[in-house]
């Protein structure tokens, strides 16, 4: 008898297989208070290095450096960056309370 040849599922296929979010997933999302937080408000509560801020906000160290300079090179954090700060604050506040 010849064994049937079935394509192997790759690890990638198993990891990225589509699923429906469960009720628990939605409840966790609702608990994640993803308000936008200004950088100075976040830093008044949490002590992070610029490298850690870059990691947290999924951006480069150069981008973070521009948040702290004065003059033409200054660029404020975007709404996306502020949302990452808000999510981190919500998670870390719950974890440390």
Short mmCIF file of N, CA, C and O in Angstrom, two decimals:
data_model
loop_
_atom_site.label_atom_id
_atom_site.label_comp_id
_atom_site.label_asym_id
_atom_site.label_seq_id
_atom_site.Cartn_x
_atom_site.Cartn_y
_atom_site.Cartn_z
N UNK A 1 0.84 -1.17 0.00
CA UNK A 1 0.00 0.00 0.00
C UNK A 1 0.89 1.24 0.00
O UNK A 1 1.83 1.34 0.77
N UNK A 2 0.59 2.15 -0.86
CA UNK A 2 1.37 3.38 -0.97
C UNK A 2 0.78 4.41 -0.02
O UNK A 2 -0.43 4.69 -0.08
N UNK A 3 1.61 4.96 0.88
CA UNK A 3 1.07 5.96 1.81
C UNK A 3 0.70 7.23 1.03
O UNK A 3 1.34 7.59 0.06
N UNK A 4 -0.37 7.83 1.48
CA UNK A 4 -0.79 9.06 0.81
C UNK A 4 0.21 10.16 1.13
O UNK A 4 0.72 10.25 2.24
N UNK A 5 0.49 10.94 0.15
CA UNK A 5 1.45 12.03 0.34
C UNK A 5 0.65 13.32 0.53
O UNK A 5 -0.06 13.76 -0.36
N UNK A 6 0.75 13.83 1.73
CA UNK A 6 0.07 15.07 2.04
C UNK A 6 1.11 16.14 2.30
O UNK A 6 2.15 15.86 2.90
N UNK A 7 0.84 17.32 1.81
CA UNK A 7 1.82 18.38 2.08
C UNK A 7 1.93 18.64 3.57
O UNK A 7 0.93 18.62 4.29
N UNK A 8 3.16 18.80 4.01
CA UNK A 8 3.38 19.09 5.41
C UNK A 8 2.95 20.51 5.71
O UNK A 8 3.13 21.40 4.90
N UNK A 9 2.40 20.69 6.90
CA UNK A 9 2.09 22.04 7.35
C UNK A 9 3.39 22.65 7.86
O UNK A 9 4.08 22.04 8.66
N UNK A 10 3.68 23.78 7.38
CA UNK A 10 4.89 24.44 7.87
C UNK A 10 4.59 25.09 9.21
O UNK A 10 3.43 25.35 9.57
N UNK A 11 5.63 25.36 9.96
CA UNK A 11 5.48 26.05 11.24
C UNK A 11 4.83 27.40 10.99
O UNK A 11 3.96 27.84 11.73
N UNK A 12 5.24 28.06 9.93
CA UNK A 12 4.68 29.37 9.59
C UNK A 12 3.17 29.28 9.37
O UNK A 12 2.42 30.12 9.83
N UNK A 13 2.73 28.25 8.68
CA UNK A 13 1.30 28.08 8.43
C UNK A 13 0.55 27.87 9.74
O UNK A 13 -0.52 28.44 9.94
N UNK A 14 1.13 27.10 10.65
CA UNK A 14 0.47 26.85 11.93
C UNK A 14 0.42 28.11 12.78
O UNK A 14 -0.57 28.38 13.44
N UNK A 15 1.48 28.89 12.78
CA UNK A 15 1.53 30.10 13.58
C UNK A 15 0.56 31.15 13.05
O UNK A 15 -0.12 31.82 13.80
N UNK A 16 0.49 31.27 11.74
CA UNK A 16 -0.30 32.32 11.14
C UNK A 16 -1.64 31.84 10.59
O UNK A 16 -2.23 32.50 9.76
N UNK A 17 -2.11 30.69 11.06
CA UNK A 17 -3.41 30.25 10.59
C UNK A 17 -4.48 31.19 11.14
O UNK A 17 -4.39 31.68 12.26
N UNK A 18 -5.47 31.45 10.34
CA UNK A 18 -6.50 32.42 10.71
C UNK A 18 -7.43 31.84 11.76
O UNK A 18 -7.83 30.69 11.68
N UNK A 19 -7.73 32.66 12.75
CA UNK A 19 -8.63 32.25 13.82
C UNK A 19 -9.58 33.40 14.12
O UNK A 19 -9.26 34.55 13.87
N UNK A 20 -10.68 33.08 14.71
CA UNK A 20 -11.60 34.11 15.18
C UNK A 20 -11.21 34.49 16.60
O UNK A 20 -10.93 33.61 17.42
N UNK A 21 -11.19 35.76 16.91
CA UNK A 21 -10.92 36.15 18.30
C UNK A 21 -12.04 35.67 19.21
O UNK A 21 -13.21 35.78 18.87
N UNK A 22 -11.67 35.14 20.34
CA UNK A 22 -12.66 34.66 21.30
C UNK A 22 -13.21 35.83 22.11
O UNK A 22 -12.68 36.94 22.04
N UNK A 23 -14.22 35.54 22.90
CA UNK A 23 -14.77 36.57 23.79
C UNK A 23 -13.69 37.05 24.75
O UNK A 23 -13.59 38.25 25.02
N UNK A 24 -12.86 36.13 25.23
CA UNK A 24 -11.77 36.51 26.13
C UNK A 24 -10.80 37.46 25.44
O UNK A 24 -10.31 38.40 26.05
N UNK A 25 -10.52 37.24 24.16
CA UNK A 25 -9.65 38.16 23.41
C UNK A 25 -10.24 39.56 23.41
O UNK A 25 -9.53 40.54 23.66
N UNK A 26 -11.53 39.67 23.14
CA UNK A 26 -12.17 40.99 23.10
C UNK A 26 -12.21 41.63 24.48
O UNK A 26 -12.05 42.84 24.62
N UNK A 27 -12.42 40.82 25.51
CA UNK A 27 -12.42 41.37 26.87
C UNK A 27 -11.04 41.91 27.24
O UNK A 27 -10.92 42.96 27.87
N UNK A 28 -9.99 41.19 26.85
CA UNK A 28 -8.63 41.66 27.11
C UNK A 28 -8.36 42.96 26.35
O UNK A 28 -7.73 43.87 26.87
N UNK A 29 -8.84 43.03 25.11
CA UNK A 29 -8.65 44.24 24.33
C UNK A 29 -9.35 45.43 24.99
O UNK A 29 -8.80 46.52 25.07
N UNK A 30 -10.57 45.20 25.48
CA UNK A 30 -11.31 46.27 26.14
C UNK A 30 -10.62 46.73 27.42
O UNK A 30 -10.68 47.91 27.77
N UNK A 31 -9.96 45.81 28.12
CA UNK A 31 -9.25 46.18 29.35
C UNK A 31 -7.97 46.95 29.06
O UNK A 31 -7.46 47.66 29.92
N UNK A 32 -7.46 46.80 27.85
CA UNK A 32 -6.25 47.52 27.48
C UNK A 32 -6.64 48.96 27.16
O UNK A 32 -7.12 49.27 26.09
N UNK A 33 -6.46 49.81 28.12
CA UNK A 33 -6.85 51.20 28.00
C UNK A 33 -5.84 51.90 27.10
O UNK A 33 -4.81 52.35 27.57
N UNK A 34 -6.14 51.93 25.82
CA UNK A 34 -5.15 52.46 24.88
C UNK A 34 -5.38 53.94 24.58
O UNK A 34 -5.44 54.35 23.44
N UNK A 35 -5.49 54.72 25.62
CA UNK A 35 -5.58 56.15 25.43
C UNK A 35 -4.23 56.66 24.94
O UNK A 35 -3.19 56.07 25.20
N UNK A 36 -4.29 57.77 24.25
CA UNK A 36 -3.03 58.40 23.84
C UNK A 36 -2.44 59.11 25.05
O UNK A 36 -3.14 59.80 25.78
N UNK A 37 -1.15 58.93 25.26
CA UNK A 37 -0.48 59.58 26.38
C UNK A 37 0.66 60.43 25.82
O UNK A 37 1.43 59.97 24.97
N UNK A 38 0.75 61.65 26.31
CA UNK A 38 1.84 62.53 25.90
C UNK A 38 3.15 62.01 26.49
O UNK A 38 3.17 61.42 27.57
N UNK A 39 4.23 62.27 25.80
CA UNK A 39 5.54 61.79 26.21
C UNK A 39 5.91 62.28 27.61
O UNK A 39 6.36 61.48 28.45
N UNK A 40 5.71 63.55 27.89
CA UNK A 40 6.10 64.08 29.20
C UNK A 40 5.26 63.47 30.32
O UNK A 40 5.76 63.20 31.41
N UNK A 41 4.00 63.20 30.05
CA UNK A 41 3.14 62.54 31.04
C UNK A 41 3.62 61.12 31.31
O UNK A 41 3.69 60.67 32.46
N UNK A 42 3.98 60.40 30.25
CA UNK A 42 4.48 59.04 30.38
C UNK A 42 5.79 59.02 31.17
O UNK A 42 5.97 58.22 32.09
N UNK A 43 6.70 59.93 30.82
CA UNK A 43 8.01 59.96 31.48
C UNK A 43 7.94 60.46 32.92
O UNK A 43 8.85 60.22 33.71
N UNK A 44 6.87 61.15 33.28
CA UNK A 44 6.68 61.55 34.67
C UNK A 44 6.36 60.32 35.54
O UNK A 44 6.59 60.33 36.74
N UNK A 45 5.87 59.28 34.91
CA UNK A 45 5.47 58.08 35.64
C UNK A 45 6.49 56.95 35.50
O UNK A 45 6.73 56.20 36.43
N UNK A 46 7.08 56.81 34.32
CA UNK A 46 7.99 55.69 34.03
C UNK A 46 9.37 56.22 33.67
O UNK A 46 9.49 57.17 32.91
N UNK A 47 10.38 55.56 34.17
CA UNK A 47 11.77 55.94 33.89
C UNK A 47 12.33 55.00 32.84
O UNK A 47 12.62 53.83 33.13
N UNK A 48 12.48 55.49 31.62
CA UNK A 48 13.00 54.69 30.52
C UNK A 48 14.13 55.45 29.83
O UNK A 48 14.13 56.68 29.79
N UNK A 49 15.05 54.71 29.26
CA UNK A 49 16.09 55.32 28.45
C UNK A 49 15.51 55.61 27.06
O UNK A 49 14.43 55.13 26.71
N UNK A 50 16.24 56.36 26.29
CA UNK A 50 15.78 56.65 24.92
C UNK A 50 15.73 55.37 24.09
O UNK A 50 14.84 55.19 23.27
N UNK A 51 16.68 54.48 24.30
CA UNK A 51 16.69 53.20 23.58
C UNK A 51 15.45 52.38 23.93
O UNK A 51 14.85 51.74 23.07
N UNK A 52 15.08 52.40 25.20
CA UNK A 52 13.87 51.67 25.62
C UNK A 52 12.61 52.30 25.04
O UNK A 52 11.68 51.59 24.66
N UNK A 53 12.59 53.63 24.95
CA UNK A 53 11.44 54.31 24.32
C UNK A 53 11.34 53.90 22.85
O UNK A 53 10.24 53.66 22.34
N UNK A 54 12.48 53.83 22.16
CA UNK A 54 12.48 53.42 20.76
C UNK A 54 11.94 52.00 20.62
O UNK A 54 11.12 51.72 19.73
N UNK A 55 12.36 51.13 21.49
CA UNK A 55 11.87 49.75 21.46
C UNK A 55 10.37 49.71 21.72
O UNK A 55 9.62 49.03 21.02
N UNK A 56 9.93 50.44 22.71
CA UNK A 56 8.52 50.46 23.09
C UNK A 56 7.63 51.01 21.98
O UNK A 56 6.54 50.50 21.73
N UNK A 57 8.12 52.04 21.30
CA UNK A 57 7.31 52.72 20.27
C UNK A 57 7.58 52.21 18.86
O UNK A 57 7.07 52.77 17.89
N UNK A 58 8.39 51.16 18.74
CA UNK A 58 8.68 50.57 17.44
C UNK A 58 9.21 51.60 16.45
O UNK A 58 8.71 51.74 15.33
N UNK A 59 10.20 52.34 16.89
CA UNK A 59 10.80 53.35 16.02
C UNK A 59 12.31 53.37 16.27
O UNK A 59 12.81 52.68 17.15
N UNK A 60 12.98 54.18 15.52
CA UNK A 60 14.44 54.26 15.65
C UNK A 60 14.85 55.17 16.81
O UNK A 60 14.06 56.01 17.26
N UNK A 61 16.07 55.01 17.23
CA UNK A 61 16.63 55.87 18.26
C UNK A 61 16.72 57.31 17.75
O UNK A 61 16.49 58.26 18.51
N UNK A 62 16.99 57.49 16.47
CA UNK A 62 17.01 58.84 15.88
C UNK A 62 15.65 59.52 16.01
O UNK A 62 15.57 60.71 16.28
N UNK A 63 14.59 58.77 15.80
CA UNK A 63 13.24 59.32 15.94
C UNK A 63 13.01 59.79 17.37
O UNK A 63 12.54 60.90 17.60
N UNK A 64 13.38 58.96 18.33
CA UNK A 64 13.21 59.33 19.74
C UNK A 64 14.07 60.55 20.07
O UNK A 64 13.61 61.47 20.76
N UNK A 65 15.28 60.58 19.56
CA UNK A 65 16.16 61.73 19.81
C UNK A 65 15.51 63.03 19.34
O UNK A 65 15.66 64.07 19.98
N UNK A 66 14.79 62.98 18.23
CA UNK A 66 14.13 64.19 17.70
C UNK A 66 13.02 64.69 18.62
O UNK A 66 12.63 65.85 18.55
N UNK A 67 12.49 63.83 19.47
CA UNK A 67 11.45 64.25 20.42
C UNK A 67 12.02 65.15 21.51
O UNK A 67 11.28 65.87 22.17
N UNK A 68 13.33 65.10 21.70
CA UNK A 68 13.96 65.80 22.82
C UNK A 68 14.80 67.01 22.40
O UNK A 68 15.30 67.72 23.26
N UNK A 69 14.98 67.22 21.10
CA UNK A 69 15.81 68.34 20.65
C UNK A 69 14.97 69.60 20.50
O UNK A 69 13.75 69.55 20.39
N UNK A 70 15.65 70.71 20.50
CA UNK A 70 15.00 72.00 20.26
C UNK A 70 15.39 72.46 18.85
O UNK A 70 16.44 72.12 18.35
N UNK A 71 14.54 73.21 18.22
CA UNK A 71 14.88 73.77 16.93
C UNK A 71 14.31 73.02 15.75
O UNK A 71 13.29 72.32 15.86
N UNK A 72 14.99 73.13 14.60
CA UNK A 72 14.48 72.58 13.35
C UNK A 72 14.37 71.06 13.34
O UNK A 72 13.52 70.51 12.64
N UNK A 73 15.21 70.38 14.08
CA UNK A 73 15.20 68.90 14.07
C UNK A 73 14.08 68.31 14.93
O UNK A 73 13.81 67.12 14.87
N UNK A 74 13.43 69.13 15.74
CA UNK A 74 12.39 68.63 16.64
C UNK A 74 11.22 68.04 15.85
O UNK A 74 10.75 68.62 14.88
N UNK A 75 10.78 66.87 16.27
CA UNK A 75 9.58 66.23 15.74
C UNK A 75 8.83 65.65 16.93
O UNK A 75 9.42 64.90 17.70
N UNK A 76 7.56 65.97 17.08
CA UNK A 76 6.82 65.40 18.21
C UNK A 76 6.47 63.94 17.96
O UNK A 76 6.42 63.50 16.80
N UNK A 77 6.20 63.18 19.01
CA UNK A 77 5.73 61.81 18.82
C UNK A 77 4.40 61.82 18.05
O UNK A 77 3.57 62.70 18.25
N UNK A 78 4.22 60.85 17.19
CA UNK A 78 2.98 60.76 16.42
C UNK A 78 1.89 60.12 17.27
O UNK A 78 2.14 59.64 18.38
N UNK A 79 0.69 60.11 16.73
CA UNK A 79 -0.43 59.47 17.43
C UNK A 79 -0.14 57.99 17.68
O UNK A 79 -0.49 57.45 18.73
N UNK A 80 0.51 57.34 16.73
CA UNK A 80 0.87 55.92 16.89
C UNK A 80 1.81 55.75 18.07
O UNK A 80 1.63 54.84 18.90
N UNK A 81 2.83 56.60 18.17
CA UNK A 81 3.77 56.52 19.29
C UNK A 81 3.04 56.75 20.61
O UNK A 81 3.28 56.03 21.59
N UNK A 82 2.16 57.72 20.64
CA UNK A 82 1.42 58.02 21.88
C UNK A 82 0.49 56.87 22.26
O UNK A 82 0.27 56.60 23.44
N UNK A 83 -0.02 56.15 21.26
CA UNK A 83 -0.86 54.98 21.56
C UNK A 83 -0.01 53.88 22.18
O UNK A 83 -0.44 53.22 23.14
N UNK A 84 1.20 53.66 21.66
CA UNK A 84 2.10 52.67 22.27
C UNK A 84 2.40 53.05 23.72
O UNK A 84 2.42 52.18 24.60
N UNK A 85 2.64 54.32 23.96
CA UNK A 85 2.89 54.78 25.33
C UNK A 85 1.68 54.51 26.21
O UNK A 85 1.80 54.07 27.35
N UNK A 86 0.49 54.78 25.69
CA UNK A 86 -0.74 54.54 26.44
C UNK A 86 -0.95 53.07 26.75
O UNK A 86 -1.35 52.69 27.85
N UNK A 87 -0.66 52.21 25.78
CA UNK A 87 -0.81 50.77 26.00
C UNK A 87 0.19 50.28 27.04
O UNK A 87 -0.17 49.50 27.93
N UNK A 88 1.42 50.74 26.94
CA UNK A 88 2.43 50.33 27.91
C UNK A 88 2.04 50.81 29.30
O UNK A 88 2.14 50.04 30.28
N UNK A 89 1.59 52.04 29.41
CA UNK A 89 1.19 52.57 30.71
C UNK A 89 0.05 51.75 31.31
O UNK A 89 0.08 51.40 32.50
N UNK A 90 -0.94 51.42 30.50
CA UNK A 90 -2.08 50.64 30.98
C UNK A 90 -1.63 49.25 31.46
O UNK A 90 -2.00 48.81 32.55
N UNK A 91 -0.83 48.58 30.65
CA UNK A 91 -0.36 47.24 31.01
C UNK A 91 0.54 47.26 32.24
O UNK A 91 0.37 46.47 33.17
N UNK A 92 1.52 48.16 32.24
CA UNK A 92 2.48 48.20 33.33
C UNK A 92 1.82 48.66 34.63
O UNK A 92 2.19 48.19 35.70
N UNK A 93 0.88 49.56 34.55
CA UNK A 93 0.18 50.01 35.77
C UNK A 93 -0.59 48.86 36.40
O UNK A 93 -0.60 48.73 37.63
N UNK A 94 -1.21 48.04 35.58
CA UNK A 94 -1.96 46.89 36.10
C UNK A 94 -1.00 45.83 36.64
O UNK A 94 -1.30 45.17 37.63
N UNK A 95 0.15 45.69 35.98
CA UNK A 95 1.12 44.67 36.41
C UNK A 95 1.81 45.04 37.71
O UNK A 95 2.24 44.16 38.47
N UNK A 96 1.94 46.33 37.99
CA UNK A 96 2.67 46.75 39.17
C UNK A 96 1.76 47.18 40.32
O UNK A 96 2.24 47.62 41.36
N UNK A 97 0.45 47.06 40.12
CA UNK A 97 -0.47 47.47 41.19
C UNK A 97 -0.78 46.34 42.14
O UNK A 97 -0.50 45.23 41.95
#
